[in-house]
Short mmCIF file of C-alpha atoms and ligand atoms in Angstrom, two decimals:
data_model
loop_
_atom_site.label_atom_id
_atom_site.label_comp_id
_atom_site.label_asym_id
_atom_site.label_seq_id
_atom_site.Cartn_x
_atom_site.Cartn_y
_atom_site.Cartn_z
CA MET A 1 -9.99 13.92 -75.98
CA ASN A 2 -12.63 16.50 -74.07
CA GLU A 3 -15.54 16.60 -70.92
CA ALA A 4 -17.66 18.48 -73.30
CA LEU A 5 -17.51 15.61 -76.22
CA LEU A 6 -17.14 12.57 -73.92
CA GLN A 7 -20.94 14.49 -71.77
CA GLU A 8 -22.55 14.39 -74.82
CA ILE A 9 -21.74 11.16 -76.46
CA LEU A 10 -22.14 9.35 -73.35
CA ARG A 11 -25.09 10.95 -71.89
CA PRO A 12 -27.33 11.22 -69.66
CA ARG A 13 -24.61 9.55 -67.73
CA PRO A 14 -23.16 11.67 -65.35
CA VAL A 15 -19.66 11.99 -66.14
CA ARG A 16 -16.65 13.55 -64.62
CA TYR A 17 -12.99 13.82 -66.92
CA PHE A 18 -9.62 15.10 -66.32
CA ALA A 19 -6.65 15.89 -68.17
CA SER A 20 -4.65 14.04 -65.81
CA THR A 21 -5.66 12.72 -62.71
CA GLY A 22 -3.42 10.69 -60.06
CA SER A 23 -5.77 7.93 -60.03
CA THR A 24 -9.28 7.69 -62.07
CA ASN A 25 -10.61 4.80 -59.01
CA ASN A 26 -8.97 7.04 -56.14
CA ASP A 27 -12.13 10.16 -57.67
CA ALA A 28 -14.96 7.31 -58.04
CA VAL A 29 -14.62 7.10 -54.19
CA GLN A 30 -14.66 10.84 -53.73
CA TRP A 31 -17.02 11.70 -56.17
CA LEU A 32 -19.43 9.44 -54.39
CA ASN A 33 -18.05 11.28 -51.29
CA ASP A 34 -19.60 14.02 -52.30
CA MET A 35 -22.69 13.52 -53.85
CA PRO A 36 -23.92 9.78 -52.33
CA PHE A 37 -27.46 9.65 -54.13
CA LEU A 38 -25.15 9.74 -57.36
CA ALA A 39 -26.69 7.62 -60.50
CA SER A 40 -25.20 3.99 -61.47
CA GLY A 41 -23.52 4.03 -64.22
CA ALA A 42 -21.60 7.57 -63.62
CA VAL A 43 -18.22 7.34 -64.74
CA VAL A 44 -14.78 9.24 -64.46
CA VAL A 45 -12.35 9.26 -67.35
CA ALA A 46 -9.17 10.73 -67.27
CA ASP A 47 -6.42 11.20 -70.10
CA GLU A 48 -3.80 10.32 -67.85
CA GLN A 49 -2.79 8.86 -64.00
CA THR A 50 0.18 10.13 -62.73
CA ARG A 51 -0.23 7.71 -59.71
CA GLY A 52 -3.03 5.10 -61.51
CA ARG A 53 -2.53 1.55 -59.50
CA GLY A 54 -3.49 -2.03 -60.77
CA ARG A 55 -3.80 -5.26 -58.75
CA TYR A 56 -1.98 -5.88 -55.81
CA ASP A 57 -1.13 -2.26 -55.22
CA ARG A 58 1.12 -2.64 -58.28
CA GLN A 59 1.73 0.99 -60.73
CA TRP A 60 -0.13 1.36 -62.94
CA MET A 61 1.58 3.88 -66.45
CA THR A 62 -1.62 5.71 -67.90
CA PRO A 63 0.91 8.16 -70.31
CA PRO A 64 -0.98 11.44 -71.80
CA GLY A 65 -3.14 10.92 -75.02
CA SER A 66 -1.85 7.19 -74.53
CA ALA A 67 -4.71 5.18 -73.04
CA ILE A 68 -8.26 4.77 -71.51
CA ALA A 69 -8.33 4.93 -67.61
CA MET A 70 -11.73 4.89 -66.53
CA SER A 71 -14.17 3.44 -63.30
CA VAL A 72 -17.28 3.71 -63.38
CA ILE A 73 -19.43 3.07 -60.23
CA LEU A 74 -22.26 0.40 -59.90
CA LYS A 75 -24.18 0.17 -57.65
CA THR A 76 -26.14 -3.08 -57.71
CA ARG A 77 -25.89 -6.52 -54.73
CA ARG A 78 -23.43 -8.40 -57.43
CA PRO A 79 -20.63 -9.56 -56.48
CA THR A 80 -17.04 -7.49 -56.84
CA GLN A 81 -15.59 -10.36 -58.22
CA ASN A 82 -18.58 -11.02 -61.22
CA LEU A 83 -18.46 -6.90 -61.62
CA THR A 84 -15.00 -7.99 -62.50
CA THR A 85 -15.18 -10.06 -64.60
CA ILE A 86 -19.22 -7.92 -66.08
CA GLY A 87 -15.74 -5.23 -67.14
CA SER A 88 -13.67 -8.03 -68.81
CA LEU A 89 -16.20 -8.74 -70.70
CA ALA A 90 -17.43 -5.76 -72.13
CA VAL A 91 -13.94 -4.64 -73.26
CA ALA A 92 -12.97 -7.85 -75.31
CA GLU A 93 -16.34 -7.58 -77.28
CA ALA A 94 -16.07 -3.62 -77.55
CA LEU A 95 -12.20 -4.61 -79.29
CA GLU A 96 -12.92 -7.06 -81.58
CA PRO A 97 -14.50 -5.57 -84.47
CA LEU A 98 -11.64 -3.69 -84.81
CA LEU A 99 -8.95 -6.25 -84.58
CA PRO A 100 -8.49 -9.73 -87.09
CA GLN A 101 -7.92 -11.33 -83.83
CA GLN A 102 -10.49 -12.54 -81.63
CA VAL A 103 -9.49 -11.23 -77.58
CA THR A 104 -9.03 -13.39 -74.94
CA LEU A 105 -8.85 -13.56 -71.14
CA LYS A 106 -6.83 -14.53 -68.90
CA TRP A 107 -7.53 -15.65 -65.06
CA PRO A 108 -8.40 -14.04 -62.97
CA ASN A 109 -9.57 -11.25 -65.49
CA ASP A 110 -6.50 -9.78 -68.20
CA VAL A 111 -7.78 -9.06 -71.03
CA LEU A 112 -4.96 -10.26 -73.87
CA VAL A 113 -4.23 -9.39 -78.01
CA ASN A 114 -1.98 -12.65 -79.24
CA GLY A 115 -1.22 -13.18 -75.41
CA LYS A 116 -0.42 -10.32 -74.54
CA LYS A 117 -1.74 -7.88 -72.20
CA ILE A 118 -3.94 -4.36 -73.21
CA CYS A 119 -6.44 -4.49 -70.82
CA GLY A 120 -6.95 -4.41 -66.64
CA ILE A 121 -9.09 -4.26 -64.95
CA LEU A 122 -9.82 -2.94 -60.81
CA ALA A 123 -12.64 -3.40 -58.86
CA GLU A 124 -13.08 -2.55 -55.77
CA ALA A 125 -15.99 -2.05 -53.04
CA VAL A 126 -16.82 1.25 -51.26
CA TRP A 127 -17.76 0.47 -48.22
CA GLN A 128 -20.28 2.89 -45.39
CA ASN A 129 -20.50 1.39 -41.78
CA GLU A 130 -20.63 -2.42 -43.47
CA LYS A 131 -22.69 -1.92 -45.67
CA LEU A 132 -22.10 -1.49 -49.80
CA ILE A 133 -22.40 1.33 -50.88
CA ALA A 134 -20.90 0.68 -54.52
CA VAL A 135 -18.71 -0.61 -56.47
CA ILE A 136 -15.47 1.12 -59.24
CA LEU A 137 -14.87 -0.21 -61.41
CA GLY A 138 -11.71 0.63 -63.75
CA ILE A 139 -9.93 0.25 -66.50
CA GLY A 140 -7.40 0.63 -68.02
CA LEU A 141 -6.22 0.05 -71.47
CA ASN A 142 -3.03 0.13 -73.85
CA ILE A 143 -4.04 2.48 -76.67
CA SER A 144 -0.57 3.10 -78.24
CA VAL A 145 1.49 2.53 -75.16
CA GLU A 146 4.75 2.16 -76.74
CA PHE A 147 6.07 -1.73 -74.10
CA SER A 148 9.04 -1.68 -76.54
CA GLY A 149 12.43 -1.46 -74.79
CA THR A 150 10.47 -1.64 -71.23
CA GLU A 151 10.35 -4.37 -68.77
CA LEU A 152 6.58 -5.26 -69.96
CA ALA A 153 7.47 -5.87 -73.63
CA ASP A 154 7.30 -9.02 -73.79
CA THR A 155 4.11 -8.82 -71.78
CA ALA A 156 2.52 -5.32 -72.43
CA THR A 157 0.40 -4.14 -75.82
CA SER A 158 -1.62 -1.89 -77.51
CA LEU A 159 -4.82 -1.26 -79.53
CA THR A 160 -2.60 0.63 -82.46
CA HIS A 161 -0.24 -1.67 -82.71
CA HIS A 162 -2.68 -5.02 -83.87
CA THR A 163 -5.01 -2.32 -85.67
CA GLY A 164 -2.45 0.29 -87.73
CA GLN A 165 -4.44 3.18 -86.89
CA PRO A 166 -5.79 5.84 -84.23
CA ILE A 167 -8.43 4.97 -82.16
CA ASP A 168 -11.29 6.65 -81.44
CA ARG A 169 -10.89 7.14 -77.21
CA PRO A 170 -14.91 8.50 -76.84
CA THR A 171 -16.49 5.94 -78.55
CA LEU A 172 -14.62 2.51 -77.41
CA ILE A 173 -15.52 4.08 -73.70
CA GLN A 174 -19.03 4.52 -75.30
CA GLN A 175 -19.05 0.32 -76.04
CA VAL A 176 -17.15 -0.21 -73.15
CA LEU A 177 -20.03 1.07 -71.54
CA ILE A 178 -22.83 -0.16 -73.51
CA GLY A 179 -22.00 -3.40 -72.99
CA ILE A 180 -21.39 -4.07 -69.02
CA ASP A 181 -24.67 -2.11 -68.76
CA ARG A 182 -25.77 -5.48 -71.38
CA TRP A 183 -23.63 -7.98 -69.34
CA ILE A 184 -25.12 -6.12 -66.13
CA ASP A 185 -28.35 -7.24 -66.63
CA GLN A 186 -27.22 -11.48 -67.72
CA PRO A 187 -27.61 -13.75 -65.55
CA ASN A 188 -24.62 -15.57 -63.60
CA GLU A 189 -24.58 -19.09 -65.74
CA SER A 190 -25.17 -16.69 -69.19
CA LEU A 191 -21.94 -14.39 -67.55
CA HIS A 192 -19.92 -17.48 -66.67
CA ARG A 193 -20.49 -19.23 -69.87
CA ALA A 194 -18.97 -16.29 -72.16
CA TRP A 195 -16.00 -15.72 -69.33
CA LYS A 196 -14.73 -19.34 -69.68
CA ASN A 197 -15.44 -19.34 -73.45
CA ARG A 198 -12.63 -16.54 -73.05
CA LEU A 199 -10.13 -18.20 -70.91
CA SER A 200 -7.41 -18.85 -72.50
CA THR A 201 -6.09 -19.97 -68.99
CA LEU A 202 -8.07 -22.93 -69.96
CA ASN A 203 -6.15 -26.66 -71.17
CA LYS A 204 -2.94 -24.73 -70.07
CA GLN A 205 0.10 -25.50 -68.12
CA VAL A 206 0.21 -22.57 -65.10
CA THR A 207 2.80 -21.48 -63.18
CA MET A 208 0.93 -19.82 -60.14
CA GLU A 209 2.46 -17.28 -58.08
CA GLY A 210 3.89 -19.04 -55.40
CA GLY A 211 5.03 -21.48 -57.79
CA PHE A 212 2.83 -23.99 -57.78
CA THR A 213 2.30 -25.72 -61.61
CA GLY A 214 -0.09 -27.60 -63.44
CA GLU A 215 -2.68 -27.77 -65.53
CA ALA A 216 -5.15 -25.23 -65.20
CA VAL A 217 -8.63 -27.64 -65.99
CA ASP A 218 -11.43 -25.64 -64.91
CA VAL A 219 -13.16 -22.49 -63.56
CA ASP A 220 -15.57 -23.85 -61.12
CA SER A 221 -19.03 -21.71 -61.02
CA ASP A 222 -17.33 -18.80 -57.66
CA GLY A 223 -14.54 -18.33 -60.40
CA ALA A 224 -11.72 -20.54 -58.78
CA LEU A 225 -8.64 -21.85 -62.02
CA VAL A 226 -8.28 -25.45 -61.33
CA VAL A 227 -5.60 -26.94 -61.38
CA LYS A 228 -4.41 -30.01 -61.87
CA THR A 229 -0.82 -31.52 -61.11
CA ALA A 230 1.34 -33.93 -62.81
CA THR A 231 0.43 -36.13 -60.14
CA GLY A 232 -3.19 -35.76 -59.92
CA THR A 233 -3.53 -33.89 -57.64
CA MET A 234 -6.21 -30.63 -58.16
CA LYS A 235 -5.98 -27.29 -56.06
CA ARG A 236 -8.49 -24.72 -56.36
CA PHE A 237 -7.28 -20.47 -56.81
CA LEU A 238 -10.21 -17.73 -56.51
CA ALA A 239 -7.64 -14.95 -55.85
CA GLY A 240 -4.28 -14.49 -56.90
CA ASP A 241 -2.49 -14.43 -60.63
CA VAL A 242 -1.42 -16.89 -63.19
CA THR A 243 2.75 -16.09 -63.17
CA ARG A 244 3.63 -17.92 -67.17
CA GLU A 245 1.13 -19.34 -68.84
CA ASN A 246 2.51 -20.99 -72.36
CA ARG A 247 1.73 -18.72 -74.93
CA GLU A 248 -1.05 -19.83 -77.02
CA ASP A 249 0.02 -18.84 -79.95
C1 LIG B 1 -4.25 -4.24 -63.48
O1 LIG B 1 -4.14 -5.18 -63.64
O2 LIG B 1 -3.89 -4.91 -62.43
C2 LIG B 1 -5.64 -3.40 -63.49
C3 LIG B 1 -4.81 -2.09 -63.87
C4 LIG B 1 -6.01 -1.76 -63.94
C5 LIG B 1 -6.29 -0.30 -64.19
C6 LIG B 1 -7.19 1.05 -63.87
S1 LIG B 1 -6.95 2.52 -64.44
C7 LIG B 1 -7.79 3.16 -64.35
C8 LIG B 1 -8.54 2.93 -62.54
N1 LIG B 1 -7.35 3.90 -62.45
C9 LIG B 1 -6.93 3.65 -61.49
O3 LIG B 1 -5.30 3.69 -60.62
N2 LIG B 1 -6.39 1.80 -61.84
C10 LIG B 1 -7.57 1.84 -63.03
#
């Protein structure tokens, strides 16, 4: 992967490539600050991140040559939460032709293969004087990251583990971007339907962050997860993490 190849394949989209960087989300914010009129859809790609960030300021691993770390600058009126969903659907659909199994989503937007996380999404809004300038849609996709023997062995996976063959990262990046462009023009209802259809979390016993346990019965139009306890109490979760979801396979 190199800048010339990415620029060629992603033309006319503005592209920045780093062999190594801290975080592509930070690079995207910097790029936007330097060039406020940058076209929507501009993308930062890195081969390695040394300070990759996940949700809730968790660390995100991007060792060299073994992942896709990309941040798309989106100038749209769609809410940040919608864009996270768009990112996860675009990734799931780009991965599916490469895999024998269905790609699912864990609420809110982790992309899973065989119940293990293959991709995480971090959408961050960029504001200037209380005006929303853009949303940075950060996507971290494990291509050949080795998790065996690490604390993530039971929960994380990589694409080559399932395909058994090398992956053409630039083409996969292109497919994800095509998917984002397509979904961004779709009405909320279709987006919500497609998301709900892929959610592995529904109809499962879940444990939410903070320990609340119950059955995930629905996601409402705001994207909130509706959880029902054994006594029938309903609770809505608009944000947070499902810490445990009984396995689907
Ligand atoms: C998560 O599941 O916690 C979200 C992970 C998001 C990681 C990506 S990698 C590209 C972009 N740059 C970052 O620093 N984070 C996102």
